[in-house]
PDB file of C-alpha atoms in Angstrom:
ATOM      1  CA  UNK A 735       3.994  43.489   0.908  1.00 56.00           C
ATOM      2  CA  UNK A 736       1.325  45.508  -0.951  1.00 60.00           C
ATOM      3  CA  UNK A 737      -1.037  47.257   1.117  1.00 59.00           C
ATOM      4  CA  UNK A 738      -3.908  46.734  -1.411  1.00 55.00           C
ATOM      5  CA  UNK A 739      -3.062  43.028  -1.260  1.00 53.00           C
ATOM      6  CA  UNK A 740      -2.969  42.776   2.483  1.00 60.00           C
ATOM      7  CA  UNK A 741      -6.614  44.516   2.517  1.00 62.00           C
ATOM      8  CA  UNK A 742      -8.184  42.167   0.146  1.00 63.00           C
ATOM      9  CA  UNK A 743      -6.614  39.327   2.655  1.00 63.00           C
ATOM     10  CA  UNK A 744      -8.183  40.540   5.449  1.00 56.00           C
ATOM     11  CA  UNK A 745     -11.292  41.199   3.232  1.00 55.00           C
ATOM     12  CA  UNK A 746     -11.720  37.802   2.499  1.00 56.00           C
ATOM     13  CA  UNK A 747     -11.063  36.245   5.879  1.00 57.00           C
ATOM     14  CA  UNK A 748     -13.462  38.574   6.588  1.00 54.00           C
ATOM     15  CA  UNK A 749     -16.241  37.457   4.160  1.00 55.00           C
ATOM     16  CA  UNK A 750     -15.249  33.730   5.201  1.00 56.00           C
ATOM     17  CA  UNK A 751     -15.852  34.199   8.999  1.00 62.00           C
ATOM     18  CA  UNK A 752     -19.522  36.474   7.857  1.00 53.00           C
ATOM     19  CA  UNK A 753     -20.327  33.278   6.108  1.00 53.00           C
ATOM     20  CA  UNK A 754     -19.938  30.933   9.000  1.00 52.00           C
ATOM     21  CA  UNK A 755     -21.662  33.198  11.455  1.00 48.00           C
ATOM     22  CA  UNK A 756     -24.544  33.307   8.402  1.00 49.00           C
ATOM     23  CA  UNK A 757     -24.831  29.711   8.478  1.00 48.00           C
ATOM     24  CA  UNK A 758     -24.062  28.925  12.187  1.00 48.00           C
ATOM     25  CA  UNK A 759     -27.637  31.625  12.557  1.00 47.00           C
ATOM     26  CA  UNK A 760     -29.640  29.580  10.176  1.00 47.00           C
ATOM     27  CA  UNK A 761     -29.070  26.271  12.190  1.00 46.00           C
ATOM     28  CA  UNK A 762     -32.282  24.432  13.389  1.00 46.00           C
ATOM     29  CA  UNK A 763     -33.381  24.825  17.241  1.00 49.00           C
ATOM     30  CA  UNK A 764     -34.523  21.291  16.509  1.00 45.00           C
ATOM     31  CA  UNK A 765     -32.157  18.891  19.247  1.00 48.00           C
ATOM     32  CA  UNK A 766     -30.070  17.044  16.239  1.00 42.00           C
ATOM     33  CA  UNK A 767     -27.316  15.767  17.991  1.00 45.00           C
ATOM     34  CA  UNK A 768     -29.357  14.562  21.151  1.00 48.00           C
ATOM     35  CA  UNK A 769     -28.818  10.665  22.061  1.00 48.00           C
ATOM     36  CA  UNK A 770     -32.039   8.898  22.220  1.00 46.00           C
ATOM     37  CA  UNK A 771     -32.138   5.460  23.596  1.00 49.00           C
ATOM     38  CA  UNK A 772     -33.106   3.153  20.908  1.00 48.00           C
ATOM     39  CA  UNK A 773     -34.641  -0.601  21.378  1.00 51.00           C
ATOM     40  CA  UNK A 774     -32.755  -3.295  19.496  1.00 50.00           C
ATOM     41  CA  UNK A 775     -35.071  -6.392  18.694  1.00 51.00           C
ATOM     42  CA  UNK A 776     -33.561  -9.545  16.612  1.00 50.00           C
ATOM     43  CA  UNK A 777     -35.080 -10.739  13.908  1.00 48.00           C
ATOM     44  CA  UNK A 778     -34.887 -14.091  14.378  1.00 49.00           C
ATOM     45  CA  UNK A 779     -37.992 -16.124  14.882  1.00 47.00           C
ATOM     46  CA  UNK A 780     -38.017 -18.091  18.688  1.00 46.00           C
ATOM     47  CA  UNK A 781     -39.853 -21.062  19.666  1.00 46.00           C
ATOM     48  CA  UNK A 782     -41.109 -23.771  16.410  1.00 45.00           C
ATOM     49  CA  UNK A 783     -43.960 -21.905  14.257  1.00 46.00           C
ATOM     50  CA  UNK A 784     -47.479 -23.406  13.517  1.00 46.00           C
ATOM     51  CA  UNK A 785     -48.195 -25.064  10.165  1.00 45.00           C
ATOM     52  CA  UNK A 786     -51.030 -23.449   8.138  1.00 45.00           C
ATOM     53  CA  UNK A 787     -54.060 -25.791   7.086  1.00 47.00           C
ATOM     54  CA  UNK A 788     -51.936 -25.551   3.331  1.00 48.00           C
ATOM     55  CA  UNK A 789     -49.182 -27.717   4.547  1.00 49.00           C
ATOM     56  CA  UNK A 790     -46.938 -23.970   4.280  1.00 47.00           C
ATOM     57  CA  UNK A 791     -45.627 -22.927   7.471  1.00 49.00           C
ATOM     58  CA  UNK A 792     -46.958 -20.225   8.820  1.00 48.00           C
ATOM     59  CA  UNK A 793     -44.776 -16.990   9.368  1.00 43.00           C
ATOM     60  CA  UNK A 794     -43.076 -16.839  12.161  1.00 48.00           C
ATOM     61  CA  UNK A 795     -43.283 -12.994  12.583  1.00 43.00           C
ATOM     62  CA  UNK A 796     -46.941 -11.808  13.831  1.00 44.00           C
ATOM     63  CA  UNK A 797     -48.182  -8.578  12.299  1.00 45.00           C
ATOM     64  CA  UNK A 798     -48.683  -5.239  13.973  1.00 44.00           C
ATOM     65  CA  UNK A 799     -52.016  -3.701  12.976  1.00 46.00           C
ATOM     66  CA  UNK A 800     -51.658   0.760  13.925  1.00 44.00           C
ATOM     67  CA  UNK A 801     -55.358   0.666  14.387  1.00 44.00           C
ATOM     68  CA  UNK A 802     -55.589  -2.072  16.734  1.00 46.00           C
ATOM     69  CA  UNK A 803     -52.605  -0.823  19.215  1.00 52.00           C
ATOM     70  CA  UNK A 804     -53.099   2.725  17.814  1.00 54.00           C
ATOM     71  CA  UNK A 805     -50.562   4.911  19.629  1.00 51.00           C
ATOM     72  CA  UNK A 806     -52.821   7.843  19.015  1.00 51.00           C
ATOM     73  CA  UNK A 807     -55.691   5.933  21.182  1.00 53.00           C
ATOM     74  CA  UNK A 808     -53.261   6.117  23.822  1.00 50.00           C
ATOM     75  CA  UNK A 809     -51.157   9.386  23.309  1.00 49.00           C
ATOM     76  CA  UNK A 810     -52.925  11.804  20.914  1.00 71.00           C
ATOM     77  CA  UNK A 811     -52.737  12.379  17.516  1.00 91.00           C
ATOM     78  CA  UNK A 812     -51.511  15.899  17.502  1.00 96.00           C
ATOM     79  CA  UNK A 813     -48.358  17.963  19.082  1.00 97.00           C
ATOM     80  CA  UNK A 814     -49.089  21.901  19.921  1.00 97.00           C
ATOM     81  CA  UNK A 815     -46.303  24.248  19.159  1.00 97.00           C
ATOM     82  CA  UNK A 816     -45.492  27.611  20.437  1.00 96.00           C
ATOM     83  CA  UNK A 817     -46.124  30.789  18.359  1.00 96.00           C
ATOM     84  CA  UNK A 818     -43.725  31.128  15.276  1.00 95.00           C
ATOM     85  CA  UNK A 819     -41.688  28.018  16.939  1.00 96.00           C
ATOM     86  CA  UNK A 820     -41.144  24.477  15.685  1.00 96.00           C
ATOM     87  CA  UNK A 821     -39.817  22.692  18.372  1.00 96.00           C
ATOM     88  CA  UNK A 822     -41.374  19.736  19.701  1.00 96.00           C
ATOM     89  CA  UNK A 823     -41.815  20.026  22.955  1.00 96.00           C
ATOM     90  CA  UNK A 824     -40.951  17.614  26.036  1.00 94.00           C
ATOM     91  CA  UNK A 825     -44.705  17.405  26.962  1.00 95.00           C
ATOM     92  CA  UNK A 826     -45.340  15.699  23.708  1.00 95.00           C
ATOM     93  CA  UNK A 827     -42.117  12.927  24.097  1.00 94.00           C
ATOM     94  CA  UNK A 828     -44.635   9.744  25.307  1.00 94.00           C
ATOM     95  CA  UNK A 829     -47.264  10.793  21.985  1.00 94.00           C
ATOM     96  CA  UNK A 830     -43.978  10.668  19.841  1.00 95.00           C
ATOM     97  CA  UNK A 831     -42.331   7.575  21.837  1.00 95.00           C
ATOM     98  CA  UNK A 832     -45.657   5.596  20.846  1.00 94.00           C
ATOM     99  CA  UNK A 833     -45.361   6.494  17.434  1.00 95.00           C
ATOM    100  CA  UNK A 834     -42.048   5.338  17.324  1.00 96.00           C
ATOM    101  CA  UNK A 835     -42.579   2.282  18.786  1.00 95.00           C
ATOM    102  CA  UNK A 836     -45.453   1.280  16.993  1.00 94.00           C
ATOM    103  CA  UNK A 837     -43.554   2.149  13.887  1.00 96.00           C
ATOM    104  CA  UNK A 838     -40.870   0.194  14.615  1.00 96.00           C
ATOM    105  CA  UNK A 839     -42.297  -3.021  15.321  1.00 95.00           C
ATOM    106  CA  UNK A 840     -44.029  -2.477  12.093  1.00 94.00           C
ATOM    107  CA  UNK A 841     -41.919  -1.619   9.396  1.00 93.00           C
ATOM    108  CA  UNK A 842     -44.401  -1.484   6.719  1.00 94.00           C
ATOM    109  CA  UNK A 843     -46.616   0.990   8.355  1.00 94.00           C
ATOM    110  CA  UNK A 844     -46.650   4.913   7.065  1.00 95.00           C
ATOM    111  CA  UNK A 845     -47.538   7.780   8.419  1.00 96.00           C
ATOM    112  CA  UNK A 846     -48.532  11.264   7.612  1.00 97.00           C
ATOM    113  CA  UNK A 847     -47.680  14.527   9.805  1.00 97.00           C
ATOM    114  CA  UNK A 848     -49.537  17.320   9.016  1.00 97.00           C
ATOM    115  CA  UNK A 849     -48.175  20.367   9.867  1.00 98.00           C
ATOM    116  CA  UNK A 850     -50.358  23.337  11.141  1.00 98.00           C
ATOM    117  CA  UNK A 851     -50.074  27.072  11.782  1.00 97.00           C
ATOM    118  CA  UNK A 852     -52.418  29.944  13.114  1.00 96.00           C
ATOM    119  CA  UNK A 853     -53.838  32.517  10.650  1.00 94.00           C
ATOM    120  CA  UNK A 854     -51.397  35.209  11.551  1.00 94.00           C
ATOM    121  CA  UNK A 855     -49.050  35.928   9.323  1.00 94.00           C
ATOM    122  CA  UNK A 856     -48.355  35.271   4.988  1.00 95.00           C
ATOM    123  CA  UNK A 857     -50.072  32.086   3.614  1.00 96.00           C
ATOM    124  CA  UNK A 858     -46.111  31.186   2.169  1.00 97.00           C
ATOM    125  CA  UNK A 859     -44.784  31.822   5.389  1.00 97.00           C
ATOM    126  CA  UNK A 860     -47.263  30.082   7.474  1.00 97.00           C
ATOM    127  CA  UNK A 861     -47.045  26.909   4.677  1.00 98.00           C
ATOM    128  CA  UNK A 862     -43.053  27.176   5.352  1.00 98.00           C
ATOM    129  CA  UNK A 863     -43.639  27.513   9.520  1.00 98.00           C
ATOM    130  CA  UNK A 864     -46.223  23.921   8.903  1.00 98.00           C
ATOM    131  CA  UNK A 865     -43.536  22.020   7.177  1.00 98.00           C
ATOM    132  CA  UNK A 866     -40.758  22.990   9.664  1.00 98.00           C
ATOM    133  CA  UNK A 867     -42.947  21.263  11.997  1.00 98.00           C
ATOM    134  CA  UNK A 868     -44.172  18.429  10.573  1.00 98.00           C
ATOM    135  CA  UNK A 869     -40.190  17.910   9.581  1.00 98.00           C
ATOM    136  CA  UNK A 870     -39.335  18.534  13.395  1.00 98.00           C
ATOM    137  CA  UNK A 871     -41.663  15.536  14.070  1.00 97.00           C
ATOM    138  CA  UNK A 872     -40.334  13.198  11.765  1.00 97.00           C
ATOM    139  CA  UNK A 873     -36.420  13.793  12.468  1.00 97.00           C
ATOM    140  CA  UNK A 874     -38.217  12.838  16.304  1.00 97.00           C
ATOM    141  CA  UNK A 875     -39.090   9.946  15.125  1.00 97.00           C
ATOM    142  CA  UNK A 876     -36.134   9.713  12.764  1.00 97.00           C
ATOM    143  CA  UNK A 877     -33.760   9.536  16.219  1.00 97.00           C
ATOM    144  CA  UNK A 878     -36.167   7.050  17.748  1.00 96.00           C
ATOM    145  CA  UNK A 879     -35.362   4.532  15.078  1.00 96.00           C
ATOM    146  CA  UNK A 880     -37.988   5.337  12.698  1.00 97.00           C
ATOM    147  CA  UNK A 881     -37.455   5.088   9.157  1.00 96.00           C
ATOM    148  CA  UNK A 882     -37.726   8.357   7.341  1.00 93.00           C
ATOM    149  CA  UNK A 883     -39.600   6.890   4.586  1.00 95.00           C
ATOM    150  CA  UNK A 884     -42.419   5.368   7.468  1.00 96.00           C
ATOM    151  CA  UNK A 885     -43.429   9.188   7.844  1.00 96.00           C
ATOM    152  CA  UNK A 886     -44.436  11.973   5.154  1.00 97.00           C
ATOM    153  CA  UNK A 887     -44.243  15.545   6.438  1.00 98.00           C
ATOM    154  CA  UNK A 888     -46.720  17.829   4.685  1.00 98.00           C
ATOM    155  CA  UNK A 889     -48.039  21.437   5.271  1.00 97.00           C
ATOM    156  CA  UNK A 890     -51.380  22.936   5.695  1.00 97.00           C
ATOM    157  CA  UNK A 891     -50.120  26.110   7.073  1.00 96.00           C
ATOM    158  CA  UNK A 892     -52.828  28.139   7.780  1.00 96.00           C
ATOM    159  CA  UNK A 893     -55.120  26.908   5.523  1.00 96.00           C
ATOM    160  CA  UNK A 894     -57.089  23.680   8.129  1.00 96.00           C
ATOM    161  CA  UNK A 895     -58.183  25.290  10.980  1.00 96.00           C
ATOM    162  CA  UNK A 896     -59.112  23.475  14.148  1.00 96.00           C
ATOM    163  CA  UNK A 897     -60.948  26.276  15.306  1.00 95.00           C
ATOM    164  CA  UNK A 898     -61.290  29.426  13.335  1.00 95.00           C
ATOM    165  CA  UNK A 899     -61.909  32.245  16.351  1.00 94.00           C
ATOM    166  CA  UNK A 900     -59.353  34.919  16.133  1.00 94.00           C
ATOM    167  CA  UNK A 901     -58.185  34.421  19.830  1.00 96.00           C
ATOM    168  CA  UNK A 902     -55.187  33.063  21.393  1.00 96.00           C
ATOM    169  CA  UNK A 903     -57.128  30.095  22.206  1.00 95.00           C
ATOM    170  CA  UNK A 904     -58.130  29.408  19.003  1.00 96.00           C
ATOM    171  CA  UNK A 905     -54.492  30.221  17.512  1.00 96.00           C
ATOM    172  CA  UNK A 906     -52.802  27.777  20.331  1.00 96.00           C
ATOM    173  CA  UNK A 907     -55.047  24.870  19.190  1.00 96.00           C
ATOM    174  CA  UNK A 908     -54.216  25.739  15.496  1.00 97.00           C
ATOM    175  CA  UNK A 909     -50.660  25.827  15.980  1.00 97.00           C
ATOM    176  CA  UNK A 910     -50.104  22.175  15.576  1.00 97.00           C
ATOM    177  CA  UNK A 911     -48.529  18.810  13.920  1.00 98.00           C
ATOM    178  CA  UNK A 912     -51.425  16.183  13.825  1.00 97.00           C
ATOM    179  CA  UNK A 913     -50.105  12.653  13.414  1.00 96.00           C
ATOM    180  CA  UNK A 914     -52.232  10.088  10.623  1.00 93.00           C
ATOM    181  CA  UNK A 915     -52.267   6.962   9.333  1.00 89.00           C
ATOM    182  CA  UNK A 916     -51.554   6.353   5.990  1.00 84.00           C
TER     183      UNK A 916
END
């Protein structure tokens, strides 16, 4: 065997494991392949429905109106994230749960997540940073059962401000995902 040809072997097997390691580094620290319980519910009506003054029968499934059982009443609107991190955090599992579950009993229903980030750092890397998060919220709610096309993730990046000090205070509360209604 050549020796040039046995270098440009190991060369390339070379390049090919570089490549894996390069992609297997640029995974997300998002939890992908966690198992989340999801709630089945059948879609078949129960019991005999009421007839509408018209003579039509009335449907038989009741609508969900978001701003009457509003999760965000109940759990917040908006997750916090660490500094230069995009992973949702356990804390924020019942605000996301709610979501969910209000978005699965009502199909129809949209949201918007808005992703946030302090002012530290590029305005393209900080509008990058706000749509990993608001993208970390919706593959949450994504595992939950959620639709992906029920919530549109957006970034602000540093741009919206919750509070525009320049202290860690003020950078914690900007460092966020806030959850809206469409």
């Amino acid at each position: 065997m050549h020796p040039t040809l046995s270098i440009r072997r190991f060369a390339a097997s070379g390049l090919a494991i570089a490549a894996a390691l390069a992609l297997a580094a640029c995974s997300s620290p998002v939890k992908l392949d966690e198992q989340v319980p999801v709630e089945t519910r059948s879609t078949t009506p129960s019991g005999s429905g009421n007839g509408s003054a018209g003579g039509a029968p009335a449907s038989q499934v009741g609508s969900v109106d978001l701003s009457a059982q509003d999760p965000g009443a109940k759990f917040g609107r908006v997750i916090l994230f660490d500094f230069d991190a995009y992973v949702v955090k356990d804390e924020f599992r019942p605000l996301v749960e709610g979501y969910a579950k209000a978005l699965n009993a009502d199909r129809k229903k949209n949201i918007v997540i808005e992703g946030h980030t302090d002012d530290r750092g590029s305005r393209e890397y900080n509008l990058a940073l706000g749509q990993r998060r608001s993208e970390a919220v919706v593959r949450a709610l994504t595992l939950l059962g959620v639709q992906p096309n029920q919530a549109e993730p957006v970034s602000y990046g540093k741009e919206r401000p919750v509070d525009p000090a320049q202290n860690e205070a003020a950078w914690a509360k900007n460092r966020r995902a806030e959850l809206r209604s469409k």
